[in-house]
XYZ file of C-alpha atoms in Angstrom:
205
model
C -26.659 -4.440 -27.316
C -29.466 -2.943 -25.209
C -28.686 -5.350 -22.379
C -25.022 -4.345 -22.385
C -25.979 -0.682 -22.549
C -28.295 -1.127 -19.572
C -25.600 -2.663 -17.381
C -23.029 -0.079 -18.514
C -25.311 2.799 -17.528
C -26.207 1.057 -14.275
C -22.520 0.860 -13.329
C -21.837 4.430 -14.365
C -24.895 6.072 -12.843
C -25.395 3.788 -9.842
C -23.085 3.102 -6.927
C -19.596 2.080 -8.025
C -16.035 1.992 -6.625
C -15.224 5.496 -7.958
C -18.159 7.069 -6.158
C -17.701 5.084 -2.976
C -14.051 6.118 -2.689
C -14.820 9.791 -3.383
C -17.520 9.741 -0.701
C -15.085 8.725 2.046
C -11.807 10.321 0.941
C -10.302 13.410 2.579
C -7.216 15.546 2.063
C -4.079 14.578 4.008
C -2.869 16.814 6.822
C 0.908 16.985 6.504
C 1.253 18.736 9.864
C 0.474 15.424 11.594
C 2.668 12.364 11.971
C 1.472 9.558 9.748
C 2.256 6.248 8.112
C 1.634 6.088 4.361
C 0.012 2.906 3.062
C -0.563 2.620 -0.696
C -2.906 -0.250 -1.508
C -1.758 -2.959 -3.895
C -3.338 -3.598 -7.258
C -5.220 -6.887 -7.016
C -5.289 -9.678 -8.010
C -1.531 -9.980 -8.401
C 1.269 -12.165 -7.016
C 2.544 -9.196 -4.950
C -0.196 -10.005 -2.437
C -1.098 -13.562 -3.437
C 0.978 -15.530 -2.632
C 3.689 -13.103 -1.445
C 1.463 -11.447 1.145
C 0.204 -14.562 2.925
C -2.835 -13.665 5.060
C -2.292 -9.996 4.189
C -3.704 -10.626 0.752
C -6.624 -9.249 2.758
C -5.506 -5.625 2.809
C -8.270 -4.643 5.220
C -6.557 -6.935 7.743
C -3.277 -5.128 7.096
C -4.899 -1.721 7.665
C -6.623 -2.906 10.858
C -3.379 -4.373 12.202
C -1.394 -1.231 11.520
C -4.094 1.143 12.767
C -4.194 -0.747 16.072
C -0.422 -0.351 16.417
C -0.011 3.375 15.799
C 1.599 5.578 18.447
C -0.696 8.141 20.068
C -1.463 11.039 17.734
C -0.329 9.250 14.548
C -2.599 8.590 11.586
C -2.638 6.111 8.733
C -3.084 7.535 5.238
C -4.341 4.937 2.776
C -4.369 5.505 -0.982
C -5.828 3.302 -3.709
C -3.563 1.972 -6.449
C -3.896 4.261 -9.506
C -4.436 1.399 -11.964
C -6.977 -0.554 -9.888
C -9.934 1.179 -11.515
C -8.222 1.712 -14.860
C -8.259 -2.025 -15.541
C -11.538 -2.947 -13.831
C -13.569 0.165 -14.556
C -16.650 0.954 -12.439
C -17.106 -2.647 -11.349
C -17.050 -4.166 -7.872
C -15.346 -7.559 -7.556
C -14.053 -9.802 -4.799
C -10.918 -7.747 -4.080
C -12.876 -4.453 -4.036
C -16.400 -5.399 -3.056
C -19.187 -2.928 -2.346
C -18.500 -1.309 1.013
C -14.739 -2.006 0.850
C -13.691 1.635 1.088
C -16.325 2.421 3.686
C -14.885 -0.309 5.901
C -11.387 1.141 5.541
C -12.582 4.684 6.260
C -14.420 3.531 9.391
C -11.249 2.195 11.044
C -9.946 4.450 13.808
C -7.089 6.790 12.803
C -7.405 5.813 9.123
C -7.890 8.309 6.299
C -8.457 7.463 2.652
C -6.732 10.155 0.636
C -7.274 11.188 -3.006
C -5.655 8.876 -5.561
C -3.996 11.836 -7.285
C -2.060 12.801 -4.129
C 1.629 12.748 -5.053
C 3.241 9.552 -3.740
C 6.722 11.055 -3.474
C 5.357 13.909 -1.355
C 3.657 11.362 0.907
C 6.891 9.383 1.253
C 8.845 12.547 2.005
C 6.408 13.757 4.678
C 5.594 10.435 6.368
C 7.251 8.753 9.336
C 7.144 5.362 7.612
C 5.718 3.550 4.597
C 3.668 0.379 4.981
C 3.193 -2.155 2.204
C 2.804 -5.856 1.581
C 5.631 -6.203 -0.943
C 5.219 -3.104 -3.108
C 7.624 -0.822 -4.959
C 6.718 2.162 -2.706
C 8.622 0.368 0.050
C 11.802 0.324 -2.028
C 11.204 3.954 -3.040
C 10.937 4.807 0.656
C 14.263 3.109 1.381
C 15.934 5.402 -1.166
C 14.376 8.372 0.640
C 15.836 6.989 3.906
C 12.364 6.282 5.272
C 11.635 3.132 7.305
C 9.324 0.496 5.861
C 6.796 -1.861 7.433
C 6.606 -4.922 5.168
C 3.683 -7.288 5.755
C 4.725 -9.719 3.032
C 7.973 -11.039 1.601
C 9.495 -8.331 -0.641
C 12.890 -8.909 -2.241
C 14.290 -5.970 -0.250
C 13.102 -7.274 3.141
C 16.636 -7.663 4.535
C 17.680 -4.077 3.846
C 18.288 -2.023 6.987
C 15.244 0.052 7.841
C 12.787 -2.533 6.516
C 10.774 -4.170 9.312
C 9.040 -7.485 8.633
C 5.796 -7.362 10.599
C 3.228 -10.100 11.238
C 0.795 -8.792 13.863
C 0.003 -5.902 16.198
C 2.856 -6.756 18.556
C 5.550 -6.735 15.859
C 4.046 -3.559 14.374
C 4.139 -1.798 17.723
C 7.741 -2.864 18.300
C 8.800 -1.534 14.884
C 6.932 1.738 15.332
C 8.471 2.217 18.787
C 11.934 1.979 17.213
C 10.924 4.328 14.385
C 9.347 6.911 16.680
C 12.363 6.678 18.978
C 14.509 8.418 16.378
C 15.664 5.730 13.955
C 18.159 7.204 11.478
C 18.930 5.509 8.164
C 22.046 6.229 6.151
C 22.826 5.992 2.441
C 25.710 3.686 3.216
C 23.235 1.151 4.617
C 21.559 0.948 1.211
C 24.880 0.741 -0.628
C 25.987 -2.084 1.653
C 22.752 -3.983 1.019
C 22.970 -3.568 -2.747
C 26.605 -4.660 -2.683
C 25.745 -7.795 -0.721
C 22.780 -8.477 -3.020
C 25.027 -8.309 -6.071
C 27.413 -10.837 -4.569
C 24.794 -13.469 -3.731
C 22.559 -13.247 -6.813
C 22.902 -14.033 -10.503
C 21.225 -12.946 -13.718
C 18.251 -15.044 -14.734
C 15.640 -15.137 -17.486
C 11.950 -15.844 -17.072
C 11.386 -16.503 -20.760
C 13.419 -17.882 -23.609
C 15.191 -15.258 -25.708
């Protein structure tokens, strides 16, 4: 009991992911052009295996940050349940120094976890994700998406599959050039999806 209490207090009072994130976070500036990148909860199939090499989300942030148009920023936000499940514990997907590395990348800001995601989607120029739901939410807000993995909505108009700096830059050039998405594009995609898919069950009833 005393041993467990010791390690509990050490995690709570010593350096932990909560404290590290709060030390490097800053409020978003909505007057600037930015790409919104919500981190994935890990470990999960959404990044492994569906993200390929971008299971390493630091690599994704570095790739995108190196591709931004002049004057743009990248706002990165931690997944709200990442700490809820793990608590104040570092592990291989969020090791000590993880957030400091992200915050040190040029044009990258870590923003508070409680920042409203729908406000960020509304104000941003694009949403970046591996395969996450925020990408699909962005599509419904007629915002372009940079997908680093293989999401089920990857063939919807306005979703750009990106692999490296070059493909990121090409997508962002099209976006910054005045790309306009329409509701009919989404309706067409959903209609096509309905025609080529069928209902399935992952477990027995």
